[in-house]
Each structure stands twice: as structure tokens, then as C-alpha cells.
Short mmCIF file of C-alpha atoms and ligand atoms in Angstrom, two decimals:
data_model
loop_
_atom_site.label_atom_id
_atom_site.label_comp_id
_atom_site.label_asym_id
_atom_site.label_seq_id
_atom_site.Cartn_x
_atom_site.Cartn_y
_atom_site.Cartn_z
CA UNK Q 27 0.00 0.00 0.00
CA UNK Q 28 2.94 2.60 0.96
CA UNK Q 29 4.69 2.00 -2.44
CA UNK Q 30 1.65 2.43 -4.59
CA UNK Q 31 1.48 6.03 -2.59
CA UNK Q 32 4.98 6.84 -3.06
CA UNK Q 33 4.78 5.44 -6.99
CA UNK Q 34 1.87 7.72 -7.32
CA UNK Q 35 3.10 10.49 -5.63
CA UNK Q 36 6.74 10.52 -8.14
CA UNK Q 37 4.21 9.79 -10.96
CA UNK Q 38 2.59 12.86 -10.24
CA UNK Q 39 6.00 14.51 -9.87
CA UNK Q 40 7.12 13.57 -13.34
CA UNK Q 41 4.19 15.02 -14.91
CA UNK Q 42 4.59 18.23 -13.15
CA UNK Q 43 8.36 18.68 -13.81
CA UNK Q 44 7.22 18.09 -17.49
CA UNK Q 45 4.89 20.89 -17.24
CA UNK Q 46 7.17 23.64 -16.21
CA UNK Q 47 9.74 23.62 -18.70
CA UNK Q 48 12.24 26.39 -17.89
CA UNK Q 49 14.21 28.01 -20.78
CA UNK Q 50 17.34 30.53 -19.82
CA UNK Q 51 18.46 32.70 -22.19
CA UNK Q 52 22.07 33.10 -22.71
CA UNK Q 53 23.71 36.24 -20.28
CA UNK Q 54 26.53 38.43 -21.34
CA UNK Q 55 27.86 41.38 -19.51
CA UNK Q 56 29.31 44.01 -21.36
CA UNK Q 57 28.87 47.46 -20.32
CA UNK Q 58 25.35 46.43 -19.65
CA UNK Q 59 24.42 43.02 -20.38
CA UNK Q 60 22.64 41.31 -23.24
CA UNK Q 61 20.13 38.36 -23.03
CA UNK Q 62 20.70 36.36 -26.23
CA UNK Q 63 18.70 33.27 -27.66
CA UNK Q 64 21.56 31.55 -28.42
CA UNK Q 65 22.33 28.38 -26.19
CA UNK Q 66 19.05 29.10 -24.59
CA UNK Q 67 17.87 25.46 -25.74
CA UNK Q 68 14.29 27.19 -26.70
CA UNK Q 69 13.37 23.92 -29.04
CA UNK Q 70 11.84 25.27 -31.95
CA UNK Q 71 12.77 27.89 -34.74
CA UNK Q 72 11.62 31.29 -33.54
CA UNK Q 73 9.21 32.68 -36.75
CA UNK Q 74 7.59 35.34 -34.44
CA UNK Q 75 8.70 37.43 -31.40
CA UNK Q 76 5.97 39.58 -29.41
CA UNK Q 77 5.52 41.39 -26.73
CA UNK Q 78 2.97 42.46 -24.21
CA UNK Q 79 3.30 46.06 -22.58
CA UNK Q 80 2.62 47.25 -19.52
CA UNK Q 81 -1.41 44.82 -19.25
CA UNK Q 82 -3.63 46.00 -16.84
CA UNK Q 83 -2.81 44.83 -13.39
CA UNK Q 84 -6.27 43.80 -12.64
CA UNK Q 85 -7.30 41.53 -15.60
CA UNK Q 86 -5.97 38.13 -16.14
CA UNK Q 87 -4.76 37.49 -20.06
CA UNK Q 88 -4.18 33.94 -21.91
CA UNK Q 89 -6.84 31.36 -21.26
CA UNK Q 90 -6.12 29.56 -24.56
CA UNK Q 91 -4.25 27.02 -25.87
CA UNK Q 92 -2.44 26.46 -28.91
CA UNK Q 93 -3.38 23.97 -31.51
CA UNK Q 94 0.15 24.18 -33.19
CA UNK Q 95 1.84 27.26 -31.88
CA UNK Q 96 5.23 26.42 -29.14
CA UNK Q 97 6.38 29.39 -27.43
CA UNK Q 98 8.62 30.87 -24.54
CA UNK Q 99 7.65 33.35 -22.43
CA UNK Q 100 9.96 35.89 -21.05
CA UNK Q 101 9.12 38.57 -18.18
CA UNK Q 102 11.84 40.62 -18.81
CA UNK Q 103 9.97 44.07 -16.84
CA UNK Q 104 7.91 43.67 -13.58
CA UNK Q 105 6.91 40.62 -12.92
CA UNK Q 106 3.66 37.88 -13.47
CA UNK Q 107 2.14 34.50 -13.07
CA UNK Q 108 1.69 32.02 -15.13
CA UNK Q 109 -0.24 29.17 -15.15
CA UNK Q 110 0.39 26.18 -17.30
CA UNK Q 111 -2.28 23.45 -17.63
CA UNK Q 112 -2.08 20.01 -19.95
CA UNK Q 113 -5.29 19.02 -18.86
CA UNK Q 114 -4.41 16.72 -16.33
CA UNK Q 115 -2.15 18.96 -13.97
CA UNK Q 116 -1.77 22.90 -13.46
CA UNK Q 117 1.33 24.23 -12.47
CA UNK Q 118 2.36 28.06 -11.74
CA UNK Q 119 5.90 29.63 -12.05
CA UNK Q 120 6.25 32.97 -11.29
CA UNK Q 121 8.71 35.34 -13.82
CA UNK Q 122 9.92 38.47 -12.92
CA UNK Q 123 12.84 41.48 -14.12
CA UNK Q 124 14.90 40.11 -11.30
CA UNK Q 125 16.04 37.16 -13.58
CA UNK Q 126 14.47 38.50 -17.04
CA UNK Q 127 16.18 35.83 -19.35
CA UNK Q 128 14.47 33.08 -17.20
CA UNK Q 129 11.35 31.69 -19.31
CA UNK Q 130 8.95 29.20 -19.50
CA UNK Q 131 7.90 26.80 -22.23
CA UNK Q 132 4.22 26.57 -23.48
CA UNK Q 133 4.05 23.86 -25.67
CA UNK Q 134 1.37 23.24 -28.16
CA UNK Q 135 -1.99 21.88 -26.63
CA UNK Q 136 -0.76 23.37 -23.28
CA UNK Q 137 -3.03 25.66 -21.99
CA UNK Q 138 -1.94 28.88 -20.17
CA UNK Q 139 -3.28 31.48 -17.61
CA UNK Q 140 -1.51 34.64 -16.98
CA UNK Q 141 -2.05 36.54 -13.67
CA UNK Q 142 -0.86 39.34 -11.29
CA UNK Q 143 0.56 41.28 -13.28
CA UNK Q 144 3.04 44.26 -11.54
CA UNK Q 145 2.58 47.80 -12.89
CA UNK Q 146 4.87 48.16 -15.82
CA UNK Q 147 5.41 44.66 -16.42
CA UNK Q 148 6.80 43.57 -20.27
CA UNK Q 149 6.11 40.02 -21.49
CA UNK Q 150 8.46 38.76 -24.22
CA UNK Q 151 7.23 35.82 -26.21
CA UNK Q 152 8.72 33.76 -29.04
CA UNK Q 153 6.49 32.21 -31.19
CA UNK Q 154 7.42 28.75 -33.60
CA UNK Q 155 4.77 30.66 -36.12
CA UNK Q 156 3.17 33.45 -37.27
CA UNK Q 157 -0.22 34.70 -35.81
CA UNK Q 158 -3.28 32.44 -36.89
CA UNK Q 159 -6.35 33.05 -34.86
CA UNK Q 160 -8.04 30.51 -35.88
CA UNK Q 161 -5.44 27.91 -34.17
CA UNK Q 162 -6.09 29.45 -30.52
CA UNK Q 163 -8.30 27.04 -28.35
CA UNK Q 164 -10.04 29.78 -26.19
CA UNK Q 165 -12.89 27.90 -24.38
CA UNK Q 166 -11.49 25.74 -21.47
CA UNK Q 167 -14.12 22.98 -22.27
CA UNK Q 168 -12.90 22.62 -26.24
CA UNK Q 169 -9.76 22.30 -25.04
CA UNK Q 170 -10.26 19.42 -22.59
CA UNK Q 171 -12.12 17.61 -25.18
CA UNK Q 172 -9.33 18.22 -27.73
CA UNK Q 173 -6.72 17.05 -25.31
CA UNK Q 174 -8.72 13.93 -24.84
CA UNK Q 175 -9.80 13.12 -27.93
CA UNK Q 176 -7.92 9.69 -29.04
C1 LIG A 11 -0.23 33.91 -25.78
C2 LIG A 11 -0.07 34.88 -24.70
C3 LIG A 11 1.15 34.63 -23.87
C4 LIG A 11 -2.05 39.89 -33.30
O1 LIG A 11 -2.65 40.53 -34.18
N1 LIG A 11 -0.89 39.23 -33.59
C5 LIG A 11 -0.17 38.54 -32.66
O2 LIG A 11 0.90 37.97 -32.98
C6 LIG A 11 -0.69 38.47 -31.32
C7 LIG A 11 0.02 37.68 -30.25
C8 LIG A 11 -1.87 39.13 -31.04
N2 LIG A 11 -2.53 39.82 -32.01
C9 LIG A 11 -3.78 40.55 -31.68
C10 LIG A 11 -5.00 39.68 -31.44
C11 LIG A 11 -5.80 40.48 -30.42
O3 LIG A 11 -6.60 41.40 -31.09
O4 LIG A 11 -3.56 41.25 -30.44
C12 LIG A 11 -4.73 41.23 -29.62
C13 LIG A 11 -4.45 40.65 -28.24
O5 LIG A 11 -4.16 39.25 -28.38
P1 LIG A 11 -4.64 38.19 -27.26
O6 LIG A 11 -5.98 38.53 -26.78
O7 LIG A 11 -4.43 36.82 -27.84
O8 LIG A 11 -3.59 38.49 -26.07
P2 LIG A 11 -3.18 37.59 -24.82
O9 LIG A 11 -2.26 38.43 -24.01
O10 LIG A 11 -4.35 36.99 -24.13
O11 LIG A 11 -2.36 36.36 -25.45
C14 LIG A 11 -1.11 36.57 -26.05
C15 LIG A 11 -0.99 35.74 -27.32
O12 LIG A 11 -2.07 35.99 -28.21
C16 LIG A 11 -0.99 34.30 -27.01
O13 LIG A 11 -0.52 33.60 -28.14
O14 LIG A 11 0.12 32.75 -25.64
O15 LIG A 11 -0.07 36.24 -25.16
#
């Protein structure tokens, strides 16, 4: 009975550690210092690189998913939660300017919540393709039926 807890309990690990997927970017000091993608292991060609300005501090953005889309998200001013969920387990990491070339991973079919935003914050995203709208789950209930459709 204790193993199957403790099997359960690292299974449940796994999945989690699988969820957050942290990406650094590559730190140089020189008379300032430069965050570079190089090295970074972000594993996908970057097509598209956006970012997200100063959001209200009181509403919530995301709650999609992507159908094809794998990015990295950056909060390289202020600071913000995010939420990752792969329809079987949520995890939150929280980015911030203190270490702005630390990211996180949403893969495709991964769907993501962002939340708390500080005043002033600046989100920095690289994108595997260029904008399509219509590849965006946005309704939580499509996407749990996409996820766990055979
Ligand atoms: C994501 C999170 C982290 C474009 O026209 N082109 C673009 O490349 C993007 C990203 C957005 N837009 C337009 C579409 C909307 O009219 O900008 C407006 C705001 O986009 P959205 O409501 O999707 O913003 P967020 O902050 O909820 O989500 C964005 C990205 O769209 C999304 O891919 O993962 O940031």
C-alpha cells in the first residue's frame, strides 16, 4: 500500500516537472548586459517574437491554448504569473525582471493562464509561427475535449 502512494506520488511529480519547462536565455555582460537566444535550448525555430506592454494589473490574459503554436515566455519588466495546464495537472511559475532571461515553455496543446501582473510589467514571447487566430483554443471545455480526444 505505501509503495503504490509513493509510486503515485513521483508519478505525479514527473508530470509536473514536465509541465514547467524552464528556458534561460544566454547572459553576457558588457557594459550592460545582453540576453541572447543563443544556447538558450528554446526547441523550436523562432518565426515570431511579441511582446505584451505594460497589461492592466487587474485583468488576467491567456486562457487559450495552442493547436500548433510552441512558445517561450519571457518577463523581462515587472513581474507575473503564469499558469500552465495540460489538462491533467496545473502548475504556476512565477517570472519576474529580477532574472528576465528566465522563461517558460508553453508547448502546443498546453493551456496557459496569466495573472498578477506588476505595474509596468513587459512580457516577451517567441512564437514557432506566425499569428493564426483561428489555431487558438479559447474555451477551457474545447480544449479538454481536444486534449482527450484519441
Ligand atoms: C499567448 C499569450 C502569452 C495579433 O494581431 N498578432 C499577434 O501575434 C498576437 C500575439 C496578437 N494579435 C492581436 C490579437 C488580439 O486582437 O492582439 C490582440 C491581443 O491578443 P490576445 O488577446 O491573444 O492576447 P493575450 O495576451 O491573451 O495572449 C497573447 C498571445 O495571443 C498568445 O498567443 O500565448 O499572449
Amino acid at each position: 500500500m505505501l509503495a503504490l502512494i509513493v509510486s503515485d506520488n513521483i508519478k505525479k511529480m514527473k508530470i509536473k516537472e514536465k509541465l514547467i519547462e524552464v528556458v534561460k536565455l544566454q547572459r553576457i555582460e558588457d557594459d550592460g548586459i545582453l540576453y541572447i537566444t543563443q544556447s538558450a535550448g528554446i526547441p523550436f525555430d523562432i518565426k515570431r517574437v511579441y511582446c505584451i506592454v505594460d497589461p492592466a494589473t487587474d485583468l488576467p490574459r491567456g486562457y487559450h491554448a495552442h493547436r500548433q503554436i510552441n512558445q517561450a515566455v519571457f518577463c523581462i519588466k515587472g513581474g507575473v504569473v503564469i499558469t500552465l495546464d495540460n489538462g491533467q495537472e496545473k502548475a504556476k511559475i512565477a517570472l519576474n525582471e529580477k532574472n528576465p532571461g528566465r522563461g517558460v515553455l508553453q508547448r502546443k496543446m498546453v493551456w496557459i493562464e496569466m495573472n498578477k501582473f506588476e505595474k509596468g510589467t513587459i512580457i516577451l514571447v517567441l512564437a514557432s509561427d506566425d499569428y493564426n487566430p483561428g489555431e487558438y483554443i479559447r474555451g477551457y471545455t474545447q480544449f479538454i475535449k481536444e486534449i482527450r480526444r484519441p
